[in-house]
Tab-separated table of C-alpha atoms in Angstrom:
chain	number	residue	atom	x	y	z
A	148	MET	CA	-13.699	-6.653	-2.219
A	149	ALA	CA	-13.788	-10.014	-3.887
A	150	HIS	CA	-12.850	-11.897	-0.745
A	151	LEU	CA	-14.045	-11.492	2.781
A	152	PRO	CA	-11.437	-10.905	5.460
A	153	GLY	CA	-10.244	-13.817	7.535
A	154	THR	CA	-7.152	-14.836	5.644
A	155	SER	CA	-5.655	-11.415	5.014
A	156	ILE	CA	-1.892	-11.072	5.108
A	157	HIS	CA	0.160	-7.915	4.673
A	158	LEU	CA	3.853	-8.347	3.893
A	159	ILE	CA	6.011	-5.279	4.470
A	160	ALA	CA	9.479	-5.714	2.968
A	161	ASP	CA	12.521	-3.474	2.675
A	162	LEU	CA	14.843	-4.454	-0.178
A	163	LYS	CA	18.407	-3.686	-1.180
A	164	SER	CA	19.275	-3.781	-4.861
A	165	GLY	CA	21.890	-2.466	-7.231
A	166	SER	CA	19.912	-2.679	-10.444
A	167	GLY	CA	16.740	-1.489	-12.104
A	168	LEU	CA	15.444	0.773	-9.357
A	169	ALA	CA	15.210	3.837	-11.633
A	170	ASP	CA	13.466	1.888	-14.411
A	171	ALA	CA	9.697	2.460	-14.456
A	172	ALA	CA	9.145	-0.303	-17.041
A	173	ARG	CA	10.945	-2.747	-14.775
A	174	VAL	CA	8.783	-1.690	-11.814
A	175	GLU	CA	5.659	-2.233	-13.914
A	176	ALA	CA	6.896	-5.650	-15.073
A	177	ALA	CA	7.725	-6.596	-11.482
A	178	LEU	CA	4.207	-5.645	-10.361
A	179	ARG	CA	2.688	-7.779	-13.139
A	180	LYS	CA	4.893	-10.749	-12.297
A	181	ALA	CA	4.123	-10.372	-8.604
A	182	ALA	CA	0.360	-10.224	-9.196
A	183	ALA	CA	0.582	-13.383	-11.313
A	184	ALA	CA	2.755	-15.148	-8.722
A	185	VAL	CA	0.313	-14.203	-5.954
A	186	GLY	CA	-2.525	-15.694	-7.992
A	187	ALA	CA	-4.405	-12.405	-7.847
A	188	ARG	CA	-6.816	-10.759	-10.266
A	189	LEU	CA	-5.239	-7.534	-11.488
A	190	ILE	CA	-7.512	-4.485	-11.649
A	191	GLY	CA	-4.925	-1.907	-12.679
A	192	ILE	CA	-1.294	-0.838	-12.452
A	193	HIS	CA	-0.162	2.750	-11.909
A	194	VAL	CA	3.512	3.660	-12.129
A	195	HIS	CA	5.178	7.060	-11.753
A	196	GLY	CA	8.846	7.803	-12.390
A	197	PHE	CA	10.376	10.808	-10.625
A	198	GLY	CA	12.895	11.519	-13.412
A	199	GLU	CA	16.084	10.253	-15.002
A	200	GLY	CA	18.071	8.239	-12.472
A	201	LEU	CA	15.524	8.920	-9.747
A	202	GLY	CA	13.034	6.692	-7.969
A	203	VAL	CA	9.849	5.085	-9.158
A	204	THR	CA	6.592	4.489	-7.343
A	205	GLY	CA	4.137	1.881	-8.518
A	206	VAL	CA	0.971	0.247	-7.251
A	207	ALA	CA	-0.992	-2.737	-8.544
A	208	LEU	CA	-4.651	-2.736	-7.523
A	209	LEU	CA	-5.885	-6.288	-7.068
A	210	ALA	CA	-9.300	-7.826	-6.493
A	211	GLU	CA	-7.503	-9.157	-3.416
A	212	SER	CA	-6.096	-5.732	-2.292
A	213	HIS	CA	-2.759	-4.290	-3.535
A	214	ILE	CA	0.966	-4.519	-4.165
A	215	SER	CA	3.231	-1.461	-4.013
A	216	ILE	CA	6.849	-0.803	-4.906
A	217	HIS	CA	8.698	2.445	-4.099
A	218	THR	CA	12.349	2.744	-5.112
A	219	TRP	CA	15.292	4.979	-4.202
A	220	PRO	CA	18.112	4.237	-6.658
A	221	GLU	CA	20.178	6.949	-4.955
A	222	THR	CA	20.562	4.665	-1.941
A	223	GLY	CA	19.892	1.299	-3.577
A	224	VAL	CA	16.756	0.530	-1.610
A	225	ALA	CA	13.134	-0.282	-2.327
A	226	ALA	CA	10.085	-0.480	-0.075
A	227	VAL	CA	7.547	-3.139	-1.013
A	228	ASP	CA	4.215	-4.131	0.428
A	229	LEU	CA	1.824	-6.874	-0.598
A	230	PHE	CA	-1.604	-6.970	0.993
A	231	VAL	CA	-3.695	-9.921	-0.140
A	232	CYS	CA	-6.946	-11.478	1.007
A	233	GLY	CA	-8.356	-14.928	0.363
A	234	LYS	CA	-7.354	-18.550	0.655
A	235	ASP	CA	-5.965	-19.060	-2.831
A	236	VAL	CA	-3.370	-16.309	-2.881
A	237	ASP	CA	0.303	-16.509	-1.995
A	238	ALA	CA	1.855	-13.230	-0.831
A	239	GLU	CA	5.276	-14.825	-0.313
A	240	ALA	CA	5.382	-15.895	-3.972
A	241	GLY	CA	4.608	-12.315	-4.989
A	242	LEU	CA	7.441	-10.975	-2.864
A	243	ALA	CA	9.813	-13.569	-4.331
A	244	ALA	CA	8.878	-12.379	-7.832
A	245	ILE	CA	9.725	-8.770	-6.934
A	246	VAL	CA	13.000	-9.766	-5.285
A	247	ALA	CA	13.939	-11.709	-8.438
A	248	ALA	CA	12.930	-8.830	-10.726
A	249	PHE	CA	15.459	-6.506	-9.080
A	250	ASP	CA	18.069	-9.137	-8.153
A	251	ALA	CA	17.457	-7.830	-4.638
A	252	ALA	CA	17.914	-8.955	-1.058
A	253	VAL	CA	15.263	-8.530	1.632
A	254	THR	CA	16.769	-6.548	4.492
A	255	ARG	CA	13.663	-6.421	6.691
A	256	LEU	CA	10.325	-8.240	6.560
A	257	HIS	CA	7.149	-7.929	8.607
A	258	HIS	CA	4.164	-10.278	8.330
A	259	ILE	CA	0.966	-8.631	9.542
A	260	ALA	CA	-2.328	-10.478	9.852
A	261	ARG	CA	-5.022	-7.964	8.892
A	262	LEU	CA	-8.660	-7.654	9.912
A	263	GLN	CA	-8.554	-10.582	12.307
A	264	ALA	CA	-11.493	-10.984	14.652
A	265	ASP	CA	-10.585	-10.302	18.270
B	233	MET	CA	11.176	9.340	-4.841
B	234	ALA	CA	11.092	12.928	-3.785
B	235	HIS	CA	12.524	12.261	-0.348
B	236	LEU	CA	15.351	10.046	0.701
B	237	PRO	CA	14.605	7.395	3.289
B	238	GLY	CA	15.496	8.040	6.878
B	239	THR	CA	12.203	9.329	8.195
B	240	SER	CA	9.891	6.804	6.597
B	241	ILE	CA	6.871	5.646	8.559
B	242	HIS	CA	4.283	3.075	7.530
B	243	LEU	CA	1.010	3.053	9.460
B	244	ILE	CA	-1.070	-0.107	9.089
B	245	ALA	CA	-4.574	0.377	10.501
B	246	ASP	CA	-7.657	-1.825	10.658
B	247	LEU	CA	-10.894	0.164	11.010
B	248	LYS	CA	-14.469	-0.609	12.004
B	249	SER	CA	-17.211	1.542	10.522
B	250	GLY	CA	-20.928	1.398	9.886
B	251	SER	CA	-21.124	3.988	7.129
B	252	GLY	CA	-19.811	4.833	3.698
B	253	LEU	CA	-17.720	1.718	3.093
B	254	ALA	CA	-19.509	0.866	-0.194
B	255	ASP	CA	-19.264	4.429	-1.493
B	256	ALA	CA	-16.418	4.878	-3.997
B	257	ALA	CA	-16.818	8.673	-4.022
B	258	ARG	CA	-16.426	8.721	-0.267
B	259	VAL	CA	-13.271	6.589	-0.498
B	260	GLU	CA	-11.851	8.996	-3.084
B	261	ALA	CA	-12.727	12.008	-0.917
B	262	ALA	CA	-11.148	10.327	2.098
B	263	LEU	CA	-7.928	9.717	0.161
B	264	ARG	CA	-7.814	13.379	-0.919
B	265	LYS	CA	-8.422	14.611	2.624
B	266	ALA	CA	-5.810	12.217	3.981
B	267	ALA	CA	-3.185	13.316	1.441
B	268	ALA	CA	-3.846	16.956	2.356
B	269	ALA	CA	-3.719	16.211	6.092
B	270	VAL	CA	-0.433	14.344	5.655
B	271	GLY	CA	1.017	17.340	3.841
B	272	ALA	CA	1.847	15.190	0.832
B	273	ARG	CA	2.024	15.972	-2.867
B	274	LEU	CA	-0.641	13.940	-4.622
B	275	ILE	CA	0.394	12.247	-7.875
B	276	GLY	CA	-2.833	10.366	-8.576
B	277	ILE	CA	-5.824	8.601	-7.053
B	278	HIS	CA	-7.217	5.305	-8.326
B	279	VAL	CA	-10.462	3.928	-6.941
B	280	HIS	CA	-12.326	0.749	-7.892
B	281	GLY	CA	-15.771	-0.248	-6.632
B	282	PHE	CA	-16.653	-3.942	-6.653
B	283	GLY	CA	-20.379	-3.332	-7.198
B	284	GLU	CA	-23.541	-2.140	-5.494
B	285	GLY	CA	-23.237	-2.596	-1.739
B	286	LEU	CA	-19.825	-4.220	-2.095
B	287	GLY	CA	-16.364	-3.067	-1.161
B	288	VAL	CA	-14.134	-0.401	-2.612
B	289	THR	CA	-10.393	-0.347	-3.095
B	290	GLY	CA	-8.507	2.901	-3.513
B	291	VAL	CA	-4.921	4.072	-3.595
B	292	ALA	CA	-3.419	7.556	-3.574
B	293	LEU	CA	0.056	7.755	-5.074
B	294	LEU	CA	2.102	10.429	-3.334
B	295	ALA	CA	5.480	11.983	-4.000
B	296	GLU	CA	6.083	10.701	-0.471
B	297	SER	CA	4.836	7.109	-1.173
B	298	HIS	CA	1.152	6.045	-0.856
B	299	ILE	CA	-2.107	5.776	1.044
B	300	SER	CA	-4.502	2.860	0.517
B	301	ILE	CA	-8.044	2.105	1.663
B	302	HIS	CA	-9.778	-1.256	1.155
B	303	THR	CA	-13.312	-1.685	2.469
B	304	TRP	CA	-15.640	-4.597	3.250
B	305	PRO	CA	-19.091	-3.158	3.948
B	306	GLU	CA	-20.385	-6.729	4.382
B	307	THR	CA	-18.483	-6.950	7.654
B	308	GLY	CA	-18.110	-3.234	8.449
B	309	VAL	CA	-14.333	-3.167	8.235
B	310	ALA	CA	-11.683	-1.289	6.303
B	311	ALA	CA	-7.940	-1.836	5.938
B	312	VAL	CA	-5.862	1.326	5.631
B	313	ASP	CA	-2.178	1.929	5.158
B	314	LEU	CA	-0.244	5.169	4.942
B	315	PHE	CA	3.398	5.034	3.929
B	316	VAL	CA	5.088	8.426	3.956
B	317	CYS	CA	8.659	9.606	3.695
B	318	GLY	CA	10.184	12.910	4.663
B	319	LYS	CA	10.361	15.237	7.610
B	320	ASP	CA	7.426	17.476	6.793
B	321	VAL	CA	4.704	14.850	6.556
B	322	ASP	CA	2.332	13.643	9.241
B	323	ALA	CA	1.020	10.098	8.730
B	324	GLU	CA	-1.056	10.211	11.924
B	325	ALA	CA	-2.959	13.250	10.641
B	326	GLY	CA	-3.738	11.360	7.439
B	327	LEU	CA	-5.078	8.398	9.381
B	328	ALA	CA	-7.204	10.729	11.511
B	329	ALA	CA	-8.707	12.199	8.328
B	330	ILE	CA	-9.686	8.726	7.085
B	331	VAL	CA	-11.133	7.735	10.455
B	332	ALA	CA	-13.216	10.936	10.450
B	333	ALA	CA	-14.353	10.399	6.845
B	334	PHE	CA	-15.954	7.056	7.752
B	335	ASP	CA	-16.917	7.870	11.347
B	336	ALA	CA	-14.729	4.862	12.109
B	337	ALA	CA	-12.832	3.408	15.035
B	338	VAL	CA	-9.297	2.035	14.759
B	339	THR	CA	-9.322	-1.573	15.955
B	340	ARG	CA	-5.653	-2.314	15.343
B	341	LEU	CA	-2.663	-0.119	14.513
B	342	HIS	CA	0.945	-0.910	13.643
B	343	HIS	CA	3.701	1.699	13.257
B	344	ILE	CA	6.555	0.430	11.112
B	345	ALA	CA	9.776	2.367	10.555
B	346	ARG	CA	10.795	1.676	6.948
B	347	LEU	CA	14.193	1.614	5.287
B	348	GLN	CA	16.123	2.297	8.458
B	349	ALA	CA	19.871	1.788	8.325
B	350	ASP	CA	21.045	-1.161	10.407
């Protein structure tokens, strides 16, 4: 990885949204905006739509780890995680970009410090 | 997504290992074994190596969400997450497959229930 552990944060967020959750292009755009907001170097984005009106799963691979979005338009929810390493990245800004992209509300949020020395 | 939320579990595991962490082929094999052990339907695997002797990042997209592995051979650690949805999947079995693939020990483990109704 491009950055050694030590400042690794993993945000785990459940979202509620009424719009865009079945739209693979919107998921891809949200991943790009989130990666930019984080300040990460994007390695690749992979998005898969499960069919008309159904959910979308998407992952952005970063030099600083990853961002994922999984959506269930049937129930108006999305599961997001942002795992980023390094001093110059801002996971919270990435989450805010995803929330804005879907006009969503965060219903549950966990902050997990990863790979910390004991 | 293929499964509605309700039985969604996200395992967040930090691993310690002395072998294979710089080997992209081994990361890909570990993701395949983990997806099979989970009982998931694999949509795609994306693996990126950061260079000779350096870390590897890999993600398996599943019909039931995703599995990721990020490694830092410099410090002998890996960060793994398995997010799976549905009744017939076993996240713990997937983690065990990854641990076995790298002859690793789990140093920290979080179980997070995702997308639960309030």
